[in-house]
Coordinates of C-alpha atoms (C1' of nucleotides) in Angstrom, one line a residue:
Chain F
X36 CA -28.2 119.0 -8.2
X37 CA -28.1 115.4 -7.0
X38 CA -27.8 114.2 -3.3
X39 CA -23.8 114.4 -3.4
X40 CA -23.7 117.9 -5.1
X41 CA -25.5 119.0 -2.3
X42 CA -22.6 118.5 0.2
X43 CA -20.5 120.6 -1.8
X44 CA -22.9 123.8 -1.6
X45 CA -24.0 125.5 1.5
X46 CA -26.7 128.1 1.3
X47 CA -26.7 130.8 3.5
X48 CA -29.5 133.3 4.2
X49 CA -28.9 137.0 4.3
X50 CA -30.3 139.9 6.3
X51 CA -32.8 141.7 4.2
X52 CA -30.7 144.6 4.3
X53 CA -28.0 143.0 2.3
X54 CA -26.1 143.3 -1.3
X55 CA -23.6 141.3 -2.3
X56 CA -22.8 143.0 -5.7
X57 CA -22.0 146.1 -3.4
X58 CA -19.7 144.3 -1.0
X59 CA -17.9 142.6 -4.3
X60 CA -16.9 146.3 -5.2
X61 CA -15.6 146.9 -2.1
X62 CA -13.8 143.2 -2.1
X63 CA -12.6 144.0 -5.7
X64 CA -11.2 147.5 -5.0
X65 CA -7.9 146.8 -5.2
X66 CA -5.5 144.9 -8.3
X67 CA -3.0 143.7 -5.7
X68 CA -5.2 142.2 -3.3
X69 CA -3.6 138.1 -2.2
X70 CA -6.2 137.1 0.0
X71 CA -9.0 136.9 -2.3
X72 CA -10.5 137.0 -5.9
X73 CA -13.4 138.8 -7.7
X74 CA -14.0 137.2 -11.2
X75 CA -17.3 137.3 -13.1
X76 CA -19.3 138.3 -10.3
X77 CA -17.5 135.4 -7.7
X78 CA -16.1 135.5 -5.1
X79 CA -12.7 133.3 -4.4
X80 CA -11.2 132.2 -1.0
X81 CA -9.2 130.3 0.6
X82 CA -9.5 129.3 4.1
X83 CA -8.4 127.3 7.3
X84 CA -11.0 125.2 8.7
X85 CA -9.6 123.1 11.4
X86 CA -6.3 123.1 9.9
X87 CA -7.7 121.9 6.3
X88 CA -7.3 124.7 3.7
X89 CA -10.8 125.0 2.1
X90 CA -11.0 126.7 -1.2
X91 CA -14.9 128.7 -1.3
X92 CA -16.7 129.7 -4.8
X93 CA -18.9 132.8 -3.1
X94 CA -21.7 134.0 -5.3
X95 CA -25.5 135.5 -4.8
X96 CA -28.4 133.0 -5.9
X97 CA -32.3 133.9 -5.8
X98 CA -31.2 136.1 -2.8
X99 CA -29.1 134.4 -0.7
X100 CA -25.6 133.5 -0.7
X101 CA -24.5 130.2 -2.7
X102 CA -21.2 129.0 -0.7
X103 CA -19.7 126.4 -3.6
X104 CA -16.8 123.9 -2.4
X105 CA -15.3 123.8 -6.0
X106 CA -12.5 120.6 -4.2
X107 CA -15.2 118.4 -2.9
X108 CA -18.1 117.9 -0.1
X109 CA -16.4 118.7 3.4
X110 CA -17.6 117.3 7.2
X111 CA -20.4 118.4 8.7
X112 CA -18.4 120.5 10.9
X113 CA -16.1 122.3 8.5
X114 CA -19.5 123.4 6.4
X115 CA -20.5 124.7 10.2
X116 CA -17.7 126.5 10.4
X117 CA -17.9 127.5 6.8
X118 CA -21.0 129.4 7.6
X119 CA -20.2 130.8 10.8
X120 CA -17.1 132.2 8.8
X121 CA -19.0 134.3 6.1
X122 CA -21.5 135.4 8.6
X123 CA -18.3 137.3 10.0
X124 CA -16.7 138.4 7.3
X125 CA -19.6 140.1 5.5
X126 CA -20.9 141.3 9.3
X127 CA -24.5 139.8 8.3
X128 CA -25.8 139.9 12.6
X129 CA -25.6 143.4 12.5
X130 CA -29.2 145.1 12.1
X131 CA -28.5 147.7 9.8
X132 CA -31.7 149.4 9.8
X133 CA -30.9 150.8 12.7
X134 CA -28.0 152.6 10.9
X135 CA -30.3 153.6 8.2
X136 CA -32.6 155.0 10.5
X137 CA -30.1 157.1 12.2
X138 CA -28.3 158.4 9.7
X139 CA -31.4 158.9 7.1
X140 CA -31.3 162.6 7.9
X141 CA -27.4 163.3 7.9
X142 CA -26.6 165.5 5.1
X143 CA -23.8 163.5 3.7
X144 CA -24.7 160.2 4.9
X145 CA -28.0 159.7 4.2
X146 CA -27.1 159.8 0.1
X147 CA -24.7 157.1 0.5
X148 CA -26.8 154.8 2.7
X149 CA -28.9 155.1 -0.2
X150 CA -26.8 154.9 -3.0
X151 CA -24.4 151.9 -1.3
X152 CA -27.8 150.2 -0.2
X153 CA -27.2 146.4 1.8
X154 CA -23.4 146.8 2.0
X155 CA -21.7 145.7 5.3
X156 CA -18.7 146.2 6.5
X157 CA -16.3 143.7 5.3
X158 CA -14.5 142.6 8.1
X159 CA -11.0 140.5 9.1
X160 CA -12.2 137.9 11.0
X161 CA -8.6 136.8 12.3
X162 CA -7.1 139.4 14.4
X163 CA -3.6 138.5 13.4
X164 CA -4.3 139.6 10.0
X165 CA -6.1 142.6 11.1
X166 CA -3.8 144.0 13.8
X167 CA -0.7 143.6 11.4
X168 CA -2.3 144.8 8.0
X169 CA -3.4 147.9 10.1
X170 CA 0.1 148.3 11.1
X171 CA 1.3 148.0 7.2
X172 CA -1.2 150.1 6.2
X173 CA 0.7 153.1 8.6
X174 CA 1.5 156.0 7.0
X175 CA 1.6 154.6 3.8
X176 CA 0.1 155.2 0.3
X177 CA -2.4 151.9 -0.2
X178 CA -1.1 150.6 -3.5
X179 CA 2.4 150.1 -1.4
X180 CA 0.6 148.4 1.7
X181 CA -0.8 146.3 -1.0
X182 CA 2.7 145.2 -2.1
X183 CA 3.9 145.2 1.0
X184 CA 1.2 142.5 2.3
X185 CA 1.9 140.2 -0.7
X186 CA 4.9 139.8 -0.3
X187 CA 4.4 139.1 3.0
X188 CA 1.5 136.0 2.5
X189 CA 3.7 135.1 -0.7
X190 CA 6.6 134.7 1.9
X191 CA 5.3 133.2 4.9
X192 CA 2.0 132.0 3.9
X193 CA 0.5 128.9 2.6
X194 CA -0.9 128.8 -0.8
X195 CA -3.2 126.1 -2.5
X196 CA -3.6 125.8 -6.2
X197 CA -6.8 124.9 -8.3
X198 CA -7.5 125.1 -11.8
X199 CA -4.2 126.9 -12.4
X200 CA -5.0 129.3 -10.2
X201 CA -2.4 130.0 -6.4
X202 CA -4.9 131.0 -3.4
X203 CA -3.2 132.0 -0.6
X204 CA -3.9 131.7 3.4
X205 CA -2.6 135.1 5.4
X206 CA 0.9 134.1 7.4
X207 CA 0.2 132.6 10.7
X208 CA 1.3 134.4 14.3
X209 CA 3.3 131.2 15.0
X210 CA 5.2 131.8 11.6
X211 CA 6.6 135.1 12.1
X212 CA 7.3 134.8 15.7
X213 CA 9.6 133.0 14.2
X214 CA 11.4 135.8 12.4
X215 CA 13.9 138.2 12.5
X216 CA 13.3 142.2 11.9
X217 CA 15.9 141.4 9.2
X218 CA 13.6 138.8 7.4
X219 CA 11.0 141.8 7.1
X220 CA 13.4 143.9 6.0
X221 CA 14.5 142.2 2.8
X222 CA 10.5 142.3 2.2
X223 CA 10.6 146.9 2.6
X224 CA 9.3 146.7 5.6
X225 CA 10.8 149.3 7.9
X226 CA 12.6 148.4 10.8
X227 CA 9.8 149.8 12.8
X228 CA 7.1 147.8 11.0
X229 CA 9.0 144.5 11.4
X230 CA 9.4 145.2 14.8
X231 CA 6.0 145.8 15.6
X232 CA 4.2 143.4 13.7
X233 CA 7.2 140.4 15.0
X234 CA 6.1 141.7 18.3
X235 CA 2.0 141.1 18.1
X236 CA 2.9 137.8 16.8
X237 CA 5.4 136.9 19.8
X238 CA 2.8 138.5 21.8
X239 CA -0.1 136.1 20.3
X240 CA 2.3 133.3 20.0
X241 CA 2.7 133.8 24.0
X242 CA -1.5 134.0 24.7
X243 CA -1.0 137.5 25.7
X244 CA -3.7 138.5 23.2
X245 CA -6.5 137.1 21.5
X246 CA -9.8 137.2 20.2
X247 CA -11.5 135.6 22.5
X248 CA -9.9 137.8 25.5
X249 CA -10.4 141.0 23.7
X250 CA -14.4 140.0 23.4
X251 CA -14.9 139.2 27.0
X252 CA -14.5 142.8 27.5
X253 CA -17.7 144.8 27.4
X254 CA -16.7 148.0 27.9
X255 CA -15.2 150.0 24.6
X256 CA -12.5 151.8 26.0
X257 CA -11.4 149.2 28.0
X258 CA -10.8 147.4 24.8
X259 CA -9.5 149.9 23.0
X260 CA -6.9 150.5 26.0
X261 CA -5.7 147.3 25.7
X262 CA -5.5 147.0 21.7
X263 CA -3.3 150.5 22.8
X264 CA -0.9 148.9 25.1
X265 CA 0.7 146.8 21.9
X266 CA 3.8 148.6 21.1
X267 CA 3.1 150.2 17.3
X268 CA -0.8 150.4 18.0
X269 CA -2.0 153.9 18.1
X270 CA -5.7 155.2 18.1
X271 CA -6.0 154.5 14.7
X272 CA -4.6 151.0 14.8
X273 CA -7.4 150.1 17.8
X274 CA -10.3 151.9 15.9
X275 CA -9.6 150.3 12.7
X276 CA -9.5 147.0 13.9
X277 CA -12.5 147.1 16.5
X278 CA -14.5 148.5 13.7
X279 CA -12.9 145.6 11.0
X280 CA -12.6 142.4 13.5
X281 CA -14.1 143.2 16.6
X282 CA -17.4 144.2 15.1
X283 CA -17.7 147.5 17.0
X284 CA -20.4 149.3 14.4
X285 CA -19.1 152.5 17.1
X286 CA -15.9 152.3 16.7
X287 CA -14.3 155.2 14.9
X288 CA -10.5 155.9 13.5
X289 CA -11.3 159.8 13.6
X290 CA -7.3 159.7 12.1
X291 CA -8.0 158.5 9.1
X292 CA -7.0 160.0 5.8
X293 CA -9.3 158.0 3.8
X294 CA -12.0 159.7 5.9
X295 CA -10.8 162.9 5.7
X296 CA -10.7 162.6 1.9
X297 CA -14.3 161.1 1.6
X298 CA -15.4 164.1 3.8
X299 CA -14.3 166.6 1.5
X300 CA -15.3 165.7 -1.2
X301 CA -18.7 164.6 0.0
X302 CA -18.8 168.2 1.5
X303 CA -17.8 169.8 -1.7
X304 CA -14.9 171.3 1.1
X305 CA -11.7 172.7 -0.4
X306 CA -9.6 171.5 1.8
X307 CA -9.7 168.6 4.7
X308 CA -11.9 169.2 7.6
X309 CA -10.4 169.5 11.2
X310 CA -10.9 166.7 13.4
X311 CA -13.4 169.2 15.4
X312 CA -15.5 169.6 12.3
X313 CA -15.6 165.7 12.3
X314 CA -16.5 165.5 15.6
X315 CA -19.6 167.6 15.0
X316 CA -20.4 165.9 11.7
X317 CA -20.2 162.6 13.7
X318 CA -22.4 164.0 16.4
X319 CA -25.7 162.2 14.4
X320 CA -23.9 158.9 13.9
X321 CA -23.3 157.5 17.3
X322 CA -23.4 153.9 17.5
X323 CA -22.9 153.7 13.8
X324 CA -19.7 155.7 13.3
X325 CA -17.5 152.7 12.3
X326 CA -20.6 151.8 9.5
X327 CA -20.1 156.2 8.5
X328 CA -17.0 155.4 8.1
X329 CA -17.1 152.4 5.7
X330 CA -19.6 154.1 3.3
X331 CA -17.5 156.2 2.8
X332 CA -14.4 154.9 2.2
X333 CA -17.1 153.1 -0.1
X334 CA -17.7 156.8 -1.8
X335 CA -13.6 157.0 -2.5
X336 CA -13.7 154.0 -5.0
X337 CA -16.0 155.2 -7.9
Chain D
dA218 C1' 11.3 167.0 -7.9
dT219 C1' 8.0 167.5 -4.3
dC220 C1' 4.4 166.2 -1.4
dC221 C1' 2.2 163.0 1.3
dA222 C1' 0.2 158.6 2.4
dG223 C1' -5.9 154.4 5.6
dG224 C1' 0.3 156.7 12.1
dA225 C1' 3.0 155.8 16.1
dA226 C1' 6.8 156.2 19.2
dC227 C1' 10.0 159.0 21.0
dT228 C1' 11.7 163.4 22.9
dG229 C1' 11.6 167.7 25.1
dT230 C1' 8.9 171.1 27.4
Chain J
dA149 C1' -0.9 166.6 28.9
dC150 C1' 0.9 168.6 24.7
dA151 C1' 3.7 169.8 20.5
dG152 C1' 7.4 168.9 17.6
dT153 C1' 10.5 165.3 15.5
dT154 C1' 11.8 161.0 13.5
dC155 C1' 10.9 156.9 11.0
dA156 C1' 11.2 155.6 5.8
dT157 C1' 9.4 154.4 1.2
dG158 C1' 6.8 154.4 -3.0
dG159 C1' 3.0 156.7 -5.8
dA160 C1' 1.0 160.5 -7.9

DNA sequence: ATCCAGGAACTGT
DNA sequence: ACAGTTCATGGA
């Protein structure tokens, strides 16, 4: 590639203990999925750099990850940004060897460390989307949440088209503090739902929460206590999202169906273990349970 | 038709 | 603190 090319690639170095084609199945798990797009082993997104929407080309290249700006060369600073944003989402400054390491001996997880080899968790980096997708997710078969949460982003959010093909940004806080539970409604959200997620972004609109605020905290449960104090966050909710945007490799929705299911059939059980029975499972994975987790939800889609 | 889904708030004890 | 109830809708 010549000189200008250049500033339309970024190249970013991975952790050794990394795959991309294994975080591409978990990215292309689902047919309903807005936010992103797997297609001949790349990976499409659209994202908000400084308030420019950037459209990225993700792919794996001679080991490390090819970042291709198919609309043009950006600033220096957006191709900072760029960087620092994939570094999030695919969680590459965790060490996972010392995962592997812990879990090498568990009976079920030390297959699937094996088998799912260099995948990381694949995180939300905004906590808007992560809070409020948790919070669709609730009690609800994941093919609707899936509906549910396009029709949201088709609603509320921006969209860019290249090449004949619509990418979409997630909905901003700003937007839907804007809203009425009624807006939500027409969409199937439940009264409930609307209210909740109209409240984070109120809440967010208002500086009451953020990222930033929820970082500064060291100390898990103190964290976790406040994520709580959200009107239609739960356990589950906090867990889910201090494992997915907080980057808490110990965090831990003990709650979670999808876990439950994994379990069982990892165990060869016939029926769903207890939450005690997790809790002893779990005993070997401390500092790591967030990362047990994820591997197996990984296990679920094959 | 029937069960239940990547739960949480509310209510009564 | 703890257990039972309500919400509320689509997928399998």
């Amino acid at each position: 590639m010549n000189e200008k090319d250049s500033e339309s690639y970024i190249d970013i170095c991975p952790p050794t203990e990394f795959d991309f084609s294994e975080c591409l199945v978990f990215l292309g798990r689902s047919e309903h999925e807005v936010l992103h797009q797997v297609r001949d082993g790349c990976l499409y997104k659209l994202v908000n750099i400084n308030d420019e929407m950037i459209l990225l080309k993700i792919r794996s290249s001679l080991g490390s990850i090819l970042v291709e700006l198919p609309m043009g060369p950006s600033s220096e600073s957006a191709r900072v940004e760029v960087v620092s944003y994939i570094r999030e989402w695919f969680d590459l400054d965790q060490n996972l060897n010392n995962f592997y390491n812990a879990v090498s001996q568990d009976m079920v997880l030390g297959q699937l460390v094996h088998k799912y080899y260099g995948l990381r968790m694949i995180c939300i980096p905004d906590l808007f989307e992560a809070l409020t997708w948790a919070i669709m997710g609730q009690q609800i078969n994941l093919t609707f949440a899936y509906t549910l949460k396009k029709r949201f982003t088709e609603h509320f959010g921006e969209c860019l088209s290249f090449k004949g093909e619509t990418h979409w940004l997630y909905p901003t806080h700003e937007k839907i503090a804007a809203l009425d539970v009624e807006d939500l409604r027409k969409l199937q959200f439940t009264v409930r739902k609307a209210e909740y997620i109209i409240g984070i972004a109120k809440a967010m609109a208002h500086g009451e929460i953020n990222k930033q605020l929820l970082l500064q905290k060291q100390d898990y449960e103190k964290i976790k206590q406040s994520l709580m104090d959200i009107r239609g966050i739960g356990a589950w909710t906090a867990d889910y999202v201090m494992m997915k945007c907080l980057h808490h490799s110990g965090a831990f929705p003990l709650a979670d169906v999808g876990l439950h299911n994994a379990l069982k059939i990892q165990m060869g059980l016939d029926r769903k273990p207890t939450i005690e029975e997790i809790k002893e499972m779990a005993a070997h994975w401390e500092g790591w349970q967030a990362y047990a987790t994820f591997y197996l939800w990984r296990s679920l889609y094959e």
